Backbone as a chain_set.jsonl record, in Angstrom:
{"seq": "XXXXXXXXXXXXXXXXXXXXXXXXXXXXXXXXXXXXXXXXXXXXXXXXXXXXXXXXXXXXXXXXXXXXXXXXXXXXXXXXXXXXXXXXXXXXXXXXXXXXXXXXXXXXXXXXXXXXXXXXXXXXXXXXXXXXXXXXXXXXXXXXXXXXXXXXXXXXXXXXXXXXXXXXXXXXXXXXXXXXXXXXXXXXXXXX", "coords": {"N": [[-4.305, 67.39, -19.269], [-6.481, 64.696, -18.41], [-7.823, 62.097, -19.686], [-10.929, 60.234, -19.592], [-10.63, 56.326, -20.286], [-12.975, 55.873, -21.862], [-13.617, 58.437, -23.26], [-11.012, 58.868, -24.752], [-10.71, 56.821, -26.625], [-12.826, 56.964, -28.412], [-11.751, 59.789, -28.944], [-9.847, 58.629, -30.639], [-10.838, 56.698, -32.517], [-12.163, 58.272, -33.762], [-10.082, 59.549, -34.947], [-9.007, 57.439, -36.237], [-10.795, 57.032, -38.661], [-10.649, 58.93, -39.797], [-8.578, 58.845, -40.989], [-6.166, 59.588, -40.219], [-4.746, 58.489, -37.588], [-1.802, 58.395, -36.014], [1.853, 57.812, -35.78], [2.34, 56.083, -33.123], [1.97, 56.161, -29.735], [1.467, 57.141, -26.481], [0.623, 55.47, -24.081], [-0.732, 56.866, -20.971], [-1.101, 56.513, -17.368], [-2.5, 55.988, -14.219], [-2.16, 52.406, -12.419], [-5.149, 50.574, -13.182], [-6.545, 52.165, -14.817], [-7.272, 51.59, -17.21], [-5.425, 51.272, -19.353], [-4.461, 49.119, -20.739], [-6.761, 47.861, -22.346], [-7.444, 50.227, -23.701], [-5.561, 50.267, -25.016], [-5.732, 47.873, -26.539], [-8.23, 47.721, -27.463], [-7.302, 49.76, -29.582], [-5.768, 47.996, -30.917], [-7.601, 46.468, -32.106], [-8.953, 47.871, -33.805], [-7.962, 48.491, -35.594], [-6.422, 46.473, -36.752], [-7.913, 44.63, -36.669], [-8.266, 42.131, -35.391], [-9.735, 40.212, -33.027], [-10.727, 41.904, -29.757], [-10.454, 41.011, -26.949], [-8.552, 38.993, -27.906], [-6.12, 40.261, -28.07], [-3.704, 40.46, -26.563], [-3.169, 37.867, -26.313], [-1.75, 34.181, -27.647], [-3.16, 34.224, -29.781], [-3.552, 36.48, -31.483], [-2.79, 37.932, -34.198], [-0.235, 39.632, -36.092], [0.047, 41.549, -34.142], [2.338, 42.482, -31.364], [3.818, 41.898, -28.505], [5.866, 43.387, -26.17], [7.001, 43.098, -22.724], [7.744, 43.196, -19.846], [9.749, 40.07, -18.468], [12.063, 39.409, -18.036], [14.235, 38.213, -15.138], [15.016, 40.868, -13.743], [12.763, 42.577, -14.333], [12.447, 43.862, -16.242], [12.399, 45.039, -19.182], [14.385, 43.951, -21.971], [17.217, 44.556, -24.613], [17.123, 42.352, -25.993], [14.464, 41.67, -26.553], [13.618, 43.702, -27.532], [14.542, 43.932, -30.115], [13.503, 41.663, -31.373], [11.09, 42.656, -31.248], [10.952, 44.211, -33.001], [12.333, 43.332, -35.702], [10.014, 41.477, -36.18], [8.228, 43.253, -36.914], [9.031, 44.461, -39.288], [8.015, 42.158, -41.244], [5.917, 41.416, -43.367], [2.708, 42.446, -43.433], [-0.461, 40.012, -42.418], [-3.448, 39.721, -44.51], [-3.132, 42.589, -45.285], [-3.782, 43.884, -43.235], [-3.139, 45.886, -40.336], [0.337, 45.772, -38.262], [0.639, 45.666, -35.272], [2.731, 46.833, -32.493], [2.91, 46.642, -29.016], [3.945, 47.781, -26.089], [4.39, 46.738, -23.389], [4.15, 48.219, -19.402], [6.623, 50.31, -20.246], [7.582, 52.268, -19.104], [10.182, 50.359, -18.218], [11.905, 49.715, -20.182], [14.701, 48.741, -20.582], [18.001, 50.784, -20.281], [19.671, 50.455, -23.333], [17.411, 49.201, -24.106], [15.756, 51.036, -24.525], [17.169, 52.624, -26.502], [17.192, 51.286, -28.92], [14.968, 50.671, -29.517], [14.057, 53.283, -30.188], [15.054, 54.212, -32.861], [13.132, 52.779, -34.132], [10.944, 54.222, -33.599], [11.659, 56.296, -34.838], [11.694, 56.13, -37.429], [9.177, 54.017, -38.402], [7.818, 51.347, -39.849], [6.224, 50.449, -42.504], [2.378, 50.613, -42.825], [2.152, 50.317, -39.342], [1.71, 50.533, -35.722], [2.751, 51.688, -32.962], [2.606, 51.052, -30.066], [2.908, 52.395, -26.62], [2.803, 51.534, -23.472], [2.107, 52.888, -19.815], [2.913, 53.589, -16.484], [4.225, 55.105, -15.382], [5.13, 57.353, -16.93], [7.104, 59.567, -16.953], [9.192, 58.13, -16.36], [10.426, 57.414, -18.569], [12.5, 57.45, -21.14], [13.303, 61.419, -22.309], [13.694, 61.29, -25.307], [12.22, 59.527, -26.536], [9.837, 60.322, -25.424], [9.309, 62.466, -26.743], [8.598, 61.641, -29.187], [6.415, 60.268, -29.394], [2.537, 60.556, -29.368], [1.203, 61.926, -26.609], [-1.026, 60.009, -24.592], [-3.289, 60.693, -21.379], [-4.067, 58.828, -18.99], [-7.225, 58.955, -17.06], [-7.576, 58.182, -13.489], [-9.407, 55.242, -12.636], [-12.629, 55.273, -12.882], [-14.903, 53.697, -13.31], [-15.299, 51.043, -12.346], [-17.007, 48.506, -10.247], [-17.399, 48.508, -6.682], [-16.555, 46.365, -4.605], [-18.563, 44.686, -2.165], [-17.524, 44.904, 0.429], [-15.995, 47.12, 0.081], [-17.897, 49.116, 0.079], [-19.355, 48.935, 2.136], [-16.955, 49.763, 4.022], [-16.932, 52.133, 2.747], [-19.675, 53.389, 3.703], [-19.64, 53.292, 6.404], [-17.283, 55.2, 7.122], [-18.279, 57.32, 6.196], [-20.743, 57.775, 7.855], [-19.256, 58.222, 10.012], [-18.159, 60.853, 9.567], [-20.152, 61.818, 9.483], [-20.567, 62.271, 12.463], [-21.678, 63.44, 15.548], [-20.457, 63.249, 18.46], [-17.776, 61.931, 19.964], [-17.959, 59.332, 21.618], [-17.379, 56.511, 23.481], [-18.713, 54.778, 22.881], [-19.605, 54.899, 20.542], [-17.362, 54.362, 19.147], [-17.099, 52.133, 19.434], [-18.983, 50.822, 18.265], [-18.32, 52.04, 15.32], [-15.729, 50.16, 15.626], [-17.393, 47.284, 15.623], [-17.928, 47.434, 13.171], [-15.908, 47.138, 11.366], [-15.371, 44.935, 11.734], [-17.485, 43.414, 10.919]], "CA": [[-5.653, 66.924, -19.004], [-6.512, 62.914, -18.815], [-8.81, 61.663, -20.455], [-11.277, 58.783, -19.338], [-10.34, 55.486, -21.454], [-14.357, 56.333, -23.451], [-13.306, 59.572, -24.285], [-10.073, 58.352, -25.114], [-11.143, 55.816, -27.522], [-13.469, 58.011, -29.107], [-11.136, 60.341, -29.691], [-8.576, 57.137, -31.571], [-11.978, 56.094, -33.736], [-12.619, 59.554, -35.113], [-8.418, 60.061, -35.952], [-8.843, 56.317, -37.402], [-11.987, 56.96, -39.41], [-9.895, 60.502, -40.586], [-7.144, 58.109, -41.53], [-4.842, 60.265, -39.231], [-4.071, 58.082, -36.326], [-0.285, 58.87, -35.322], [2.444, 56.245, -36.053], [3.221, 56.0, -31.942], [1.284, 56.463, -28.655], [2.136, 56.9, -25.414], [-0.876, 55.686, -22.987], [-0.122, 56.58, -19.616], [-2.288, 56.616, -16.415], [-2.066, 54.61, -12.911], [-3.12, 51.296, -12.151], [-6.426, 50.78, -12.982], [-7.054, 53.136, -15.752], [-7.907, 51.108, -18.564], [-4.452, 51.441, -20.522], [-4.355, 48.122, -21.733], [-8.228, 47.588, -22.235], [-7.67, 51.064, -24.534], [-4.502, 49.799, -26.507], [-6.72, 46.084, -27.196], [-9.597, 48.219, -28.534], [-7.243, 50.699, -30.759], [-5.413, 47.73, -32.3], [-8.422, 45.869, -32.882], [-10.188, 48.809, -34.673], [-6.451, 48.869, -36.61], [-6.314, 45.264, -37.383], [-9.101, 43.402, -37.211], [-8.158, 40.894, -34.203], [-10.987, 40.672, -31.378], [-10.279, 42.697, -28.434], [-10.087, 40.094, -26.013], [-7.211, 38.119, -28.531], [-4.891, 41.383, -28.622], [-2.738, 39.867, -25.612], [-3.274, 36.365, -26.169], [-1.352, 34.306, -28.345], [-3.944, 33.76, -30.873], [-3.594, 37.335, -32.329], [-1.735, 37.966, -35.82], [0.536, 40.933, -36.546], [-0.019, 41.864, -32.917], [3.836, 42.092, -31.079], [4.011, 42.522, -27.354], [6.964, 43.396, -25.218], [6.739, 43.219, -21.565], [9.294, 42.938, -18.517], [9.793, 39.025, -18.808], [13.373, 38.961, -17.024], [14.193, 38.25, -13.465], [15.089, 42.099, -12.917], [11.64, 43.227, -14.106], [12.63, 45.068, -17.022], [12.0, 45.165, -20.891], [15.38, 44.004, -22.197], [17.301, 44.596, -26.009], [16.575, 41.08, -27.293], [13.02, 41.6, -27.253], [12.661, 45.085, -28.713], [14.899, 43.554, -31.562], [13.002, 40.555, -31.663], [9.764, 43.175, -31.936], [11.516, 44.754, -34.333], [12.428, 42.284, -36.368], [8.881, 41.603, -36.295], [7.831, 44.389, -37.153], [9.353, 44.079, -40.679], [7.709, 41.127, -41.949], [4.658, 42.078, -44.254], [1.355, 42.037, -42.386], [-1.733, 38.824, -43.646], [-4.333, 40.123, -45.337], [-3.776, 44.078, -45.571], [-3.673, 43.834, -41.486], [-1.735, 46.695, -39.868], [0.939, 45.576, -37.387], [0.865, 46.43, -33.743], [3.647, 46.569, -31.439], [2.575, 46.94, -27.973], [4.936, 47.771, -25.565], [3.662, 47.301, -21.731], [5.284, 48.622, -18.762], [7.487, 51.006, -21.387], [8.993, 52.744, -18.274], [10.94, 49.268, -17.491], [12.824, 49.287, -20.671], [16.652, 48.956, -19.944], [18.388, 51.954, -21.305], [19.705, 49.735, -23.727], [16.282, 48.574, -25.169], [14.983, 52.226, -25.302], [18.011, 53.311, -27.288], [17.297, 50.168, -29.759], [13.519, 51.146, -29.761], [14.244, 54.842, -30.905], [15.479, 54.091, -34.337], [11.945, 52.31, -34.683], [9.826, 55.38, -33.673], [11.862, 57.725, -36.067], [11.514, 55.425, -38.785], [8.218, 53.211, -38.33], [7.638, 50.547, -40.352], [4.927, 50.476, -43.424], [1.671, 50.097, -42.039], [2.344, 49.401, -38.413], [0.992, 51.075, -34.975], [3.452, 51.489, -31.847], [1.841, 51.603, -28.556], [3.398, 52.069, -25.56], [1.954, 51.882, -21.934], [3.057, 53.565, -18.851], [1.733, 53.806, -15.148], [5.45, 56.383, -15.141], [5.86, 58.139, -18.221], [8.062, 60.321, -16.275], [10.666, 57.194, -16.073], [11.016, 56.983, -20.263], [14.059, 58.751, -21.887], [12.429, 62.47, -23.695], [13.531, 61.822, -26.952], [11.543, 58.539, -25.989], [8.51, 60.749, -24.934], [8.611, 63.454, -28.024], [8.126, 60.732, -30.819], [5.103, 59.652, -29.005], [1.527, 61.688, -28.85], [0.523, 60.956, -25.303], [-2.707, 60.179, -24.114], [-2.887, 60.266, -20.666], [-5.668, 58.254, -18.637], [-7.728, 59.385, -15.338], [-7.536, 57.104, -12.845], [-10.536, 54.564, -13.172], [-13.72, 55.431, -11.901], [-16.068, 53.018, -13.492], [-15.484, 50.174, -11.639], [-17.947, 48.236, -9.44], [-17.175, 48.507, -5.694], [-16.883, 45.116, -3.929], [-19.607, 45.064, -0.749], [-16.9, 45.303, 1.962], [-15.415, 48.556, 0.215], [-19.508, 50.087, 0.245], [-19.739, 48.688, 3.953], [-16.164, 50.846, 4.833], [-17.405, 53.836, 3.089], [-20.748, 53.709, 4.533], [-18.913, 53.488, 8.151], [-16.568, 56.199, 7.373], [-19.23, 58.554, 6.22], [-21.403, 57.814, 9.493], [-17.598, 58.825, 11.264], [-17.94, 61.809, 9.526], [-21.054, 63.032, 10.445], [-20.964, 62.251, 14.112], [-21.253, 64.641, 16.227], [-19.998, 63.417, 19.509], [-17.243, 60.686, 19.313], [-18.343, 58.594, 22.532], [-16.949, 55.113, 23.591], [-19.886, 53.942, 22.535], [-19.555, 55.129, 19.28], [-15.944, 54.15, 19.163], [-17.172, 50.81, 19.622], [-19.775, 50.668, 17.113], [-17.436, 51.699, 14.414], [-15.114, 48.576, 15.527], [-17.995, 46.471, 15.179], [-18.762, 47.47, 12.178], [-15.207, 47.112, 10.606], [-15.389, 43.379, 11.974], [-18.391, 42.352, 10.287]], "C": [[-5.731, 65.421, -19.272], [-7.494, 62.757, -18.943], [-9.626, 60.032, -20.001], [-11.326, 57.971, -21.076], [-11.478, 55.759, -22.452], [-13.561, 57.151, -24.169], [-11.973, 59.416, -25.222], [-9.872, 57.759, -26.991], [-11.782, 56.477, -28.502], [-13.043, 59.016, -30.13], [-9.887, 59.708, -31.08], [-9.08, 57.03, -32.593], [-11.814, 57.426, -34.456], [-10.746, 59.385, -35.803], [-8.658, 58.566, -37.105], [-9.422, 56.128, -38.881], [-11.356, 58.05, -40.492], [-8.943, 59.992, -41.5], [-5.778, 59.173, -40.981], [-4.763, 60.034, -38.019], [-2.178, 58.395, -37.081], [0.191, 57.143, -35.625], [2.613, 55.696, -34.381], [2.679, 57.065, -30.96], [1.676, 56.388, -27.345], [1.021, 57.059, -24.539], [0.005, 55.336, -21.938], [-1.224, 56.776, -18.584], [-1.99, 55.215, -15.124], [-3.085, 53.814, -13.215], [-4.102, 51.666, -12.654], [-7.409, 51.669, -14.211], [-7.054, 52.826, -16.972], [-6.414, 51.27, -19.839], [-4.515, 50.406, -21.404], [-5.801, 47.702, -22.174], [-8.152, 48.654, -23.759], [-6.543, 50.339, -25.791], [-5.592, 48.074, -26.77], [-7.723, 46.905, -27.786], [-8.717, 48.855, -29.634], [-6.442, 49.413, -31.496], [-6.303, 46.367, -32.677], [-9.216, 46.322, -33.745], [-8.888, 48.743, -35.85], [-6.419, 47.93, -37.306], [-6.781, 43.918, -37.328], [-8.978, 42.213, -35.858], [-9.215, 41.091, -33.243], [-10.077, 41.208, -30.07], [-9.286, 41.836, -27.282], [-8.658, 39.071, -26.269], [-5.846, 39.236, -28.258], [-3.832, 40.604, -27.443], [-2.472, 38.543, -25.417], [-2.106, 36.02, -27.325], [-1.808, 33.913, -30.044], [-4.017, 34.976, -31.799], [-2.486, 37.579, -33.187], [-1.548, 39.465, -35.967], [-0.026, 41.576, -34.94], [1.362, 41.367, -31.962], [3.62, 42.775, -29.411], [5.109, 42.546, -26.792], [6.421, 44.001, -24.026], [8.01, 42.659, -20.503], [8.673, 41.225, -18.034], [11.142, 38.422, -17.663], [13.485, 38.693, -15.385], [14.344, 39.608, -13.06], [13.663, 42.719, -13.005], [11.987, 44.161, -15.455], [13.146, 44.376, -18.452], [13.638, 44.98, -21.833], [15.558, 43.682, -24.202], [16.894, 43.663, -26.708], [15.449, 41.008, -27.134], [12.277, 42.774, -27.616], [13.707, 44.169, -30.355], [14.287, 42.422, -31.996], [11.163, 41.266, -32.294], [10.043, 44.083, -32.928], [11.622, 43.962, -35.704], [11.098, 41.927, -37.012], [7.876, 42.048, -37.54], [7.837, 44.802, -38.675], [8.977, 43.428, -41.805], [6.642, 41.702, -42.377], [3.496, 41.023, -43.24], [0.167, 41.382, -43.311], [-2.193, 40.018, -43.912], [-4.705, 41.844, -45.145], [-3.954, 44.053, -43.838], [-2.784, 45.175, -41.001], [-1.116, 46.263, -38.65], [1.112, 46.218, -36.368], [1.772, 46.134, -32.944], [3.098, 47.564, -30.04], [3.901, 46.612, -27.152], [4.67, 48.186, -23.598], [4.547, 47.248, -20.708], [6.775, 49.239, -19.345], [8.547, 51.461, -20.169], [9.761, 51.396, -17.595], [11.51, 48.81, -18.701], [14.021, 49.583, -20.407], [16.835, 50.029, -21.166], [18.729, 51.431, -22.777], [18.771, 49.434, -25.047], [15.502, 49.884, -26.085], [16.109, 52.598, -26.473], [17.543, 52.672, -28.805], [15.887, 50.668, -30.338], [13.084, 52.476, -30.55], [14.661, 54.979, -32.422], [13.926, 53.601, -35.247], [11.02, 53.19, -34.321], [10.79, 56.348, -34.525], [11.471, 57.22, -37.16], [10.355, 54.209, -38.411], [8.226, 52.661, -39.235], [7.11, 50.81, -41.359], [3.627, 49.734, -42.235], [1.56, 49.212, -40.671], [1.975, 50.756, -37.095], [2.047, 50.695, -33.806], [2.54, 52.292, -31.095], [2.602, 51.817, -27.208], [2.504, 52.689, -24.04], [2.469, 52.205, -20.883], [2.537, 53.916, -17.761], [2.934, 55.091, -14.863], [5.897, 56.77, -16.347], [6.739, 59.151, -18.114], [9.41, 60.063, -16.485], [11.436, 57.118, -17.726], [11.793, 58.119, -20.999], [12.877, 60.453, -22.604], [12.697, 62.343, -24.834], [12.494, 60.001, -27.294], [9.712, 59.125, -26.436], [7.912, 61.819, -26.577], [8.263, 63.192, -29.106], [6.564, 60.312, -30.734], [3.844, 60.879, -29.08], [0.957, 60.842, -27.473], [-0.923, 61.218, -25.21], [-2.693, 60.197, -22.521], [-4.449, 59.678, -19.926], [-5.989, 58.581, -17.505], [-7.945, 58.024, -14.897], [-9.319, 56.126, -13.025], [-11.425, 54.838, -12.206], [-15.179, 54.259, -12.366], [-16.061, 51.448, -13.39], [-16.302, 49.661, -10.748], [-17.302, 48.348, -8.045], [-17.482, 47.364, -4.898], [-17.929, 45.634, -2.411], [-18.836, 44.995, 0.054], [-16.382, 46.555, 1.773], [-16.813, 49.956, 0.268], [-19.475, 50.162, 1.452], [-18.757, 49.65, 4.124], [-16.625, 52.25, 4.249], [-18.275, 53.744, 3.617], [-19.908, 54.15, 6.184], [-18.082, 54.941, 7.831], [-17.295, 57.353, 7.114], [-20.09, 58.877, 7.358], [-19.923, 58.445, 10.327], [-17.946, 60.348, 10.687], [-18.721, 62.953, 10.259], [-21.196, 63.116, 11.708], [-20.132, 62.907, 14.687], [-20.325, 64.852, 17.728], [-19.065, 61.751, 19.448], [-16.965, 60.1, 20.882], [-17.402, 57.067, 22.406], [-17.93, 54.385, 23.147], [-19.836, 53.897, 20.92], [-18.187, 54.2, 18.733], [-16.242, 52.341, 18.671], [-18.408, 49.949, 18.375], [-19.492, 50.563, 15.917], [-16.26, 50.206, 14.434], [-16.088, 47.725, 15.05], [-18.459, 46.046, 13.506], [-17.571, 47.14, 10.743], [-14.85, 45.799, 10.938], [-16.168, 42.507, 10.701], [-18.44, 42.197, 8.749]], "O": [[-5.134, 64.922, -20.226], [-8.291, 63.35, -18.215], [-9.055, 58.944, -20.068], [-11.66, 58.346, -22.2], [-11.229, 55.882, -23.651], [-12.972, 56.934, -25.228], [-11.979, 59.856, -26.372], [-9.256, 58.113, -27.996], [-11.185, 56.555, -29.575], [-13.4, 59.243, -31.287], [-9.359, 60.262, -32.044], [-8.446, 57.138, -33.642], [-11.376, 57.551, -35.6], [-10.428, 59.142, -36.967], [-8.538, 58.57, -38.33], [-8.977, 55.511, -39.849], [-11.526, 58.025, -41.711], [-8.56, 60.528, -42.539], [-4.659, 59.305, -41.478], [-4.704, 60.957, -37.207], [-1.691, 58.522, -38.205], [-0.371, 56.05, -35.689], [3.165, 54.596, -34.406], [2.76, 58.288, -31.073], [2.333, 55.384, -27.071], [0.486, 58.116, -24.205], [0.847, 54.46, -21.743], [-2.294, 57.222, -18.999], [-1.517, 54.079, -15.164], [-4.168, 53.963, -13.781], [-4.309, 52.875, -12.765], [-8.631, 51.722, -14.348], [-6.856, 53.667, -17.849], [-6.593, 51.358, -21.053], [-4.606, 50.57, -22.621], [-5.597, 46.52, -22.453], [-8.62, 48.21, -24.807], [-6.713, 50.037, -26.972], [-5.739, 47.751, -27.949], [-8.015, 46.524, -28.92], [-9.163, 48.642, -30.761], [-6.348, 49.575, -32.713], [-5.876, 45.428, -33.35], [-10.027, 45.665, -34.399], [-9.157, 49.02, -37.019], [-6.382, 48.126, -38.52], [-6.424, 42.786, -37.656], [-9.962, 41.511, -35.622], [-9.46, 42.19, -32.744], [-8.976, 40.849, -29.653], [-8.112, 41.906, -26.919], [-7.939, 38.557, -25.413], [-4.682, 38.838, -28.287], [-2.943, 40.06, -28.097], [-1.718, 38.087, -24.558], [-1.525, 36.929, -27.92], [-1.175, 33.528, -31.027], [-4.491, 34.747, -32.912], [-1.321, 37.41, -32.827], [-2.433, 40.32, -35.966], [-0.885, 42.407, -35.234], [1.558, 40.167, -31.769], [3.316, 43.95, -29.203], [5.61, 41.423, -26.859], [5.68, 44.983, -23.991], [8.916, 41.835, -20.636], [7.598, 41.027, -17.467], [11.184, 37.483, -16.868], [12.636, 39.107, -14.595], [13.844, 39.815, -11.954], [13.238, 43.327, -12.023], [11.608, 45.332, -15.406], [13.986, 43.505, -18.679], [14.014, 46.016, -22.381], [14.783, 43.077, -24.943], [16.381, 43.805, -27.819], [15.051, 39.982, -27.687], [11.093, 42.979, -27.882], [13.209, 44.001, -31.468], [14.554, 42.121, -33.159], [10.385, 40.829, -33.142], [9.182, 44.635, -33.612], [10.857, 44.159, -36.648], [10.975, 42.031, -38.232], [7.215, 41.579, -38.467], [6.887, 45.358, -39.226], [9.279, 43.715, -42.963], [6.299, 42.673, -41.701], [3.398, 39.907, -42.73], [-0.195, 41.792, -44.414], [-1.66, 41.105, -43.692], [-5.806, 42.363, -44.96], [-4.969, 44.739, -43.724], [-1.654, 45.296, -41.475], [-1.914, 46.29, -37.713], [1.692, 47.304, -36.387], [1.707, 44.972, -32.543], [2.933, 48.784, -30.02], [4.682, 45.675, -27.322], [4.723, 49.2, -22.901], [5.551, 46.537, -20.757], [7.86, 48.773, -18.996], [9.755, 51.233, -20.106], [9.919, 51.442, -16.375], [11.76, 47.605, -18.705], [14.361, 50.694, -20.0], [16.313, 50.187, -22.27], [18.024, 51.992, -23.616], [19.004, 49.399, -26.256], [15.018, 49.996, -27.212], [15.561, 52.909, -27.531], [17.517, 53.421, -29.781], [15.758, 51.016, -31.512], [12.111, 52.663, -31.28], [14.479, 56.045, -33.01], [13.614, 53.858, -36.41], [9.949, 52.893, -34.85], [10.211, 57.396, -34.813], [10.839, 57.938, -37.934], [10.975, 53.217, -38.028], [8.774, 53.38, -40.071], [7.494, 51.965, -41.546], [3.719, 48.89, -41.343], [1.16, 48.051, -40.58], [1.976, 51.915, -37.51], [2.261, 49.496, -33.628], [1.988, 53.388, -31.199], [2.878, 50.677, -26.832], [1.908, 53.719, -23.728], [3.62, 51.773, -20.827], [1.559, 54.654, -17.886], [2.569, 56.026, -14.15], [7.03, 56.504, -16.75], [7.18, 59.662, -19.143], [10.375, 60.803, -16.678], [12.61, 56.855, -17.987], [11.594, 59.303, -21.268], [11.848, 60.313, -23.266], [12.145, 63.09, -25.642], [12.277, 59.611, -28.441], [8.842, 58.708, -27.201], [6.844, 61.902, -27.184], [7.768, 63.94, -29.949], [5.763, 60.099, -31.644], [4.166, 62.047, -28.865], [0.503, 59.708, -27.32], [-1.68, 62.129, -25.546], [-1.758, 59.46, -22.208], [-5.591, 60.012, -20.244], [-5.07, 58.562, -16.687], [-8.327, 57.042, -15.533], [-10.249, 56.67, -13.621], [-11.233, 54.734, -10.995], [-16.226, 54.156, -11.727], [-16.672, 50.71, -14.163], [-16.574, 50.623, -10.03], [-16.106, 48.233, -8.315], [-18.63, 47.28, -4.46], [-17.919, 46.725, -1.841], [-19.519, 45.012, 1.078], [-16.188, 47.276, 2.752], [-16.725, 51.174, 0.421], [-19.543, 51.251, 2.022], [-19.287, 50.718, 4.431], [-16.715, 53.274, 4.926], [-17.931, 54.138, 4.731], [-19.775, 55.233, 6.754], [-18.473, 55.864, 8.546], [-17.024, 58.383, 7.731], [-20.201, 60.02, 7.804], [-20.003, 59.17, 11.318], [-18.002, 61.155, 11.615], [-18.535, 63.968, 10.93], [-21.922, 63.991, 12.178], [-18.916, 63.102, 14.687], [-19.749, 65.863, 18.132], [-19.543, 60.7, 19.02], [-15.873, 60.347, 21.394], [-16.87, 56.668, 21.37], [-17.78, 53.165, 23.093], [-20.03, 52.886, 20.245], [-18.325, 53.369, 17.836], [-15.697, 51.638, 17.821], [-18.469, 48.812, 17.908], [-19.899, 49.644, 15.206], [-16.055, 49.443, 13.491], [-15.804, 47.257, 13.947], [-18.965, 45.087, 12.924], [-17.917, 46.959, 9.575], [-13.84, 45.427, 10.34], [-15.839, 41.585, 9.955], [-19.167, 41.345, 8.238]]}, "num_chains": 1, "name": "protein.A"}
C-alpha cells in the first residue's frame, strides 16, 4: 500500500514523538511523489535544520549522496566519505542524517560499502534512502530498510494548457458523432 507523502509524514511524527523512528528508511515512489520533500521534513523534525536547508549546503550533520559521476551513479568514495561522516559527533545534541538520493544508482561496490553502515548505524544518526526503483537495490540492501512507499503525486496544481487538454479530451469523450467538423474543432483547440 503507498502512502500519500501527508500520511506518510504523519505517520514519521507519531514514531518520532514515540521515540521509535527506525535507524533506516527506504522512501520509494515515482517522479513526483514528494520523496525528497518527505525525507527534508523527517530530518528536520530529527535535527532541527529548516526544511528548505536539508539539501543545501547550509545544513549541519545533514550528509547527502547522490549520482555526481559522469556514468550517473552513486560511487564508493562517497558512501565512505558519508560514512566517514557519519562518525564524527553531531553539534549541539543534533542527530545526523545521511540521505542517500537516487539509492538505486549505487555501484555495486558502494552498496556493498553502505551495508556494513545499515547493520551497524552510527550513535544517533538517521539513514534515508530514496528510490523512484527500489526494485534495482541489492535485498539485503532492501531488508535493513522499513520502506515507505509513496503514491504518485496528486496534489499538484495543473498548469492551464494541461486543464485546456483535459477539457478537450473529455468533450472527445462525450461526442457522439465524430464528424469532420468535429475533427477539426478538436485541432483547433489543441492549437490554441
Amino acid at each position: 500500500m503507498a502512502f500519500s507523502s501527508t500520511s506518510a509524514l504523519g505517520y514519521l511524527r507519531r514514531a518520532h514523538k514515540q521515540n521509535r523512528l527506525a535507524h533506516a528508511y527506504l522512501i520509494s515512489g515515482p517522479p513526483g511523489s514528494g520523496k525528497q520533500l518527505l525525507a527534508a521534513e523527517l530530518a528536520s523534525l530529527v535535527n532541527g535544520t529548516a526544511a528548505n536547508d536539508v539539501f543545501s549546503a547550509k545544513a549541519r550533520d545533514i550528509f547527502v549522496a547522490q549520482p555526481e559521476s559522469r556514468s550517473r551513479r552513486i560511487v564508493i568514495e562517497q558512501i565512505r566519505d558519508l560514512e566517514h561522516r557519519l562518525q564524527m559527533r553531531a553539534t549541539d545534541g543534533r542527530r545526523k542524517v545521511a540521505i542517500i538520493s537516487e539509492a538505486d544508482r549505487l555501484q555495486p561496490q558502494a552498496a556493498n560499502a553502505f551495508l556494513k553502515t545499515l547493520e551497524e548505524p552510527p550513535k544517533d544518526s538517521l539513514l534515508l534512502l530514496l528510490s523512484a526503483l527500489p526494485e534495482a537495490l541489492p535485498d539485503t540492501i532492501l531488508s535493513r530498510c522499513i520502506a515507505i512507499p509513496l503514491a504518485p503525486g496528486d496534489d499538484h496544481d495543473n498548469k492551464p494548457e494541461e486543464e485546456k487538454l483535459v477539457k478537450l479530451l473529455q468533450e472527445a469523450a462525450h461526442e457522439q458523432s465524430w464528424s469532420i467538423q468535429y475533427a477539426y474543432r478538436l485541432a483547433q483547440g489543441f492549437q490554441r
